[in-house]
Amino acid sequence: MQTENPNPIPPTGFLGKNPSLRLREFRLFLSLRFGIIFTLNMQSTILYFWVYDLTHDKLSLGFVGLAEVIPAIVCSFFSGHVVDLNEKRKMVLACLAGYIVLATGFALLAMDAARESMPFDYILHLIYLLVFLGGMLRSFYSPSMFALFGLVVPRKHYPNATSWSSMAWQLGAVGGPLAAGFCIALLGIAQSLALVGAIQLMLLLPLLAIKAKPIVKKAKEPVLRSVTEGLRFVYKTPVLLSALALDMFAVLFGGAVALLPVYQKEILHVSEMGFGVLRAAPGVGAIATMGLLAFLPIRNRPGQKLFYCIGGFAISIIIFGLSTNFYLSFFMLLLSGMFDAVSVVIRSTILQLVTPDDMRGRVSAVNTMFVSSSNELGDFESGVMASWLGTVRAVVTGGCITLGVVVYTFFRAPQLRNFTFDDHDKQPVSKGDEPV
């Protein structure tokens, strides 16, 4: 239960402006969030490089995304129901254990002994199978972490805590690909994948240091009814539905990450290190922006700023698609990350503020279906479009479609356009950790 600090820090200085960092369990949460995203992005980067190195086929990159998105969407229909009925730390622990097992499987599959004893097609299909299992895990991991966030942070600190949570995510998204580039060049694929599992094993320490949390939703009900309530809540909350739909289409059509191996080898002609730098560029821009938001938080007209930033993201992707210069390509990816960072903070804060505590798992599962899974579905779309139109045309077309969706939604969703944080941060429904 959140208690008053008898000697509160006045609202000045770094901690005064970032009160969420005074919460011990939130700091543990940040380290856990960073570590898991770091390892998953590192693993994903290695897998895309590995698959393209094995096949030299653009469509095979799309199948990696498809293999993850199918179970992530299907399992999300009931994962939120499961998360809402179970203790959140235990759910995260189960997901982390599953990721450790998968990392071990990838490392064993990449060893020389596996390549010498199994046919090429068999190895490729096993990669897709393990990615498929990872998609199943993610459908439970995302709502579990989202629900745990609401139990370690008081509601009044959601905007500030969301900025730091997003920064931890972006740091992992940057560090993972950079580490993957270095590790591929220095250690090789098998050892790099083994390192992913070792790091995930160490993440058990901060997770187990977080206390078990009360289960807010204790009344059991039929799965179908429970899932339907989550979908109905999102559908009947126009600002949330519009934000999720807008971000889903932006990620679905505006992503270019899956095609970076093609840009590296066929358009920009850079080394594996260059590939890692390009892959990390959006995250670098996002981290710089998150750091700025820690001191200059978003307060005014967040809804309008969401539209402006996703529009800027689309324009950056269009220019990246046309670029044949490594430095211009890097800068456009950097800029896309900066725009995306602001939109992520706004959307995540909206999601936290409008979602009741007893529905966090189900609403987050819907968010996974709308947004998180669109990353991998976007990877598949990019692979198909690149095979059909060519790499450059596919990226530019996707950026133009995203820009069109932004313009259309701007005029069709006035609730999101006029949204403000002040109207939704008064409801005291969550519990936090005791500040130290």
PDB file of N, CA and C in Angstrom, residues 3 10 23 27 29 34 59 65 73 117 124 148 203 208 211 219 225 262 283 322 352 408 423:
ATOM      1  N   THR A   3       2.241   4.679   0.975  1.00  0.00           N
ATOM      2  CA  THR A   3       2.175   5.497   2.180  1.00  0.00           C
ATOM      3  C   THR A   3       2.832   6.833   1.920  1.00  0.00           C
ATOM      4  N   PRO A  10      11.025  17.973  -2.164  1.00  0.00           N
ATOM      5  CA  PRO A  10      10.270  19.037  -2.824  1.00  0.00           C
ATOM      6  C   PRO A  10      10.368  18.891  -4.344  1.00  0.00           C
ATOM      7  N   LEU A  23      10.720   5.168  -6.335  1.00  0.00           N
ATOM      8  CA  LEU A  23      10.100   3.899  -5.975  1.00  0.00           C
ATOM      9  C   LEU A  23      11.061   2.751  -6.278  1.00  0.00           C
ATOM     10  N   ARG A  27      12.209   0.936  -9.953  1.00  0.00           N
ATOM     11  CA  ARG A  27      13.579   0.863 -10.478  1.00  0.00           C
ATOM     12  C   ARG A  27      13.926  -0.578 -10.863  1.00  0.00           C
ATOM     13  N   PHE A  29      11.711  -2.764 -11.783  1.00  0.00           N
ATOM     14  CA  PHE A  29      10.890  -2.971 -12.975  1.00  0.00           C
ATOM     15  C   PHE A  29      11.604  -2.436 -14.215  1.00  0.00           C
ATOM     16  N   PHE A  34      14.241  -3.221 -19.314  1.00  0.00           N
ATOM     17  CA  PHE A  34      15.383  -2.979 -20.198  1.00  0.00           C
ATOM     18  C   PHE A  34      16.048  -4.293 -20.600  1.00  0.00           C
ATOM     19  N   LEU A  59      11.744 -12.737 -48.972  1.00  0.00           N
ATOM     20  CA  LEU A  59      10.494 -13.241 -48.432  1.00  0.00           C
ATOM     21  C   LEU A  59      10.703 -14.056 -47.159  1.00  0.00           C
ATOM     22  N   GLY A  65       8.754 -12.745 -39.350  1.00  0.00           N
ATOM     23  CA  GLY A  65       7.736 -11.933 -38.692  1.00  0.00           C
ATOM     24  C   GLY A  65       6.393 -12.626 -38.627  1.00  0.00           C
ATOM     25  N   ILE A  73      -1.179 -12.998 -32.008  1.00  0.00           N
ATOM     26  CA  ILE A  73      -2.558 -12.536 -32.168  1.00  0.00           C
ATOM     27  C   ILE A  73      -3.548 -13.560 -31.625  1.00  0.00           C
ATOM     28  N   SER A 117      24.590 -32.036 -39.068  1.00  0.00           N
ATOM     29  CA  SER A 117      23.745 -33.222 -38.897  1.00  0.00           C
ATOM     30  C   SER A 117      22.325 -33.064 -39.422  1.00  0.00           C
ATOM     31  N   LEU A 124      15.948 -24.311 -41.026  1.00  0.00           N
ATOM     32  CA  LEU A 124      15.130 -23.118 -41.251  1.00  0.00           C
ATOM     33  C   LEU A 124      13.743 -23.282 -40.631  1.00  0.00           C
ATOM     34  N   LEU A 148       1.750  -5.348 -14.239  1.00  0.00           N
ATOM     35  CA  LEU A 148       2.699  -5.176 -13.142  1.00  0.00           C
ATOM     36  C   LEU A 148       3.077  -3.714 -12.978  1.00  0.00           C
ATOM     37  N   LEU A 203      18.473 -11.933 -15.371  1.00  0.00           N
ATOM     38  CA  LEU A 203      17.324 -11.068 -15.118  1.00  0.00           C
ATOM     39  C   LEU A 203      16.373 -11.634 -14.073  1.00  0.00           C
ATOM     40  N   LEU A 208      12.796 -11.384  -9.071  1.00  0.00           N
ATOM     41  CA  LEU A 208      12.489 -12.008  -7.788  1.00  0.00           C
ATOM     42  C   LEU A 208      12.578 -11.021  -6.630  1.00  0.00           C
ATOM     43  N   LYS A 211       8.151  -7.760  -4.948  1.00  0.00           N
ATOM     44  CA  LYS A 211       7.220  -8.535  -4.131  1.00  0.00           C
ATOM     45  C   LYS A 211       6.020  -8.989  -4.951  1.00  0.00           C
ATOM     46  N   ALA A 219     -12.877 -12.618  -9.248  1.00  0.00           N
ATOM     47  CA  ALA A 219     -14.082 -13.336  -9.676  1.00  0.00           C
ATOM     48  C   ALA A 219     -13.832 -13.998 -11.029  1.00  0.00           C
ATOM     49  N   ARG A 225     -16.615 -14.631 -22.320  1.00  0.00           N
ATOM     50  CA  ARG A 225     -17.200 -13.408 -21.794  1.00  0.00           C
ATOM     51  C   ARG A 225     -16.117 -12.434 -21.334  1.00  0.00           C
ATOM     52  N   VAL A 262      18.654  -6.211 -46.507  1.00  0.00           N
ATOM     53  CA  VAL A 262      18.703  -5.949 -47.947  1.00  0.00           C
ATOM     54  C   VAL A 262      19.387  -4.613 -48.214  1.00  0.00           C
ATOM     55  N   GLY A 283      16.280   3.574 -32.290  1.00  0.00           N
ATOM     56  CA  GLY A 283      16.345   3.570 -30.838  1.00  0.00           C
ATOM     57  C   GLY A 283      17.217   4.674 -30.280  1.00  0.00           C
ATOM     58  N   LEU A 322      14.162   6.157 -50.104  1.00  0.00           N
ATOM     59  CA  LEU A 322      14.754   6.702 -51.332  1.00  0.00           C
ATOM     60  C   LEU A 322      16.264   6.898 -51.238  1.00  0.00           C
ATOM     61  N   GLN A 352      -2.616   3.620 -20.036  1.00  0.00           N
ATOM     62  CA  GLN A 352      -2.575   3.467 -18.579  1.00  0.00           C
ATOM     63  C   GLN A 352      -3.691   4.252 -17.900  1.00  0.00           C
ATOM     64  N   TYR A 408      -6.272  10.905 -42.533  1.00  0.00           N
ATOM     65  CA  TYR A 408      -7.653  10.426 -42.423  1.00  0.00           C
ATOM     66  C   TYR A 408      -8.104  10.391 -40.959  1.00  0.00           C
ATOM     67  N   ASP A 423      -7.698  15.456 -17.757  1.00  0.00           N
ATOM     68  CA  ASP A 423      -9.062  14.975 -17.548  1.00  0.00           C
ATOM     69  C   ASP A 423      -9.119  13.515 -17.117  1.00  0.00           C
TER      70      ASP A 423
END
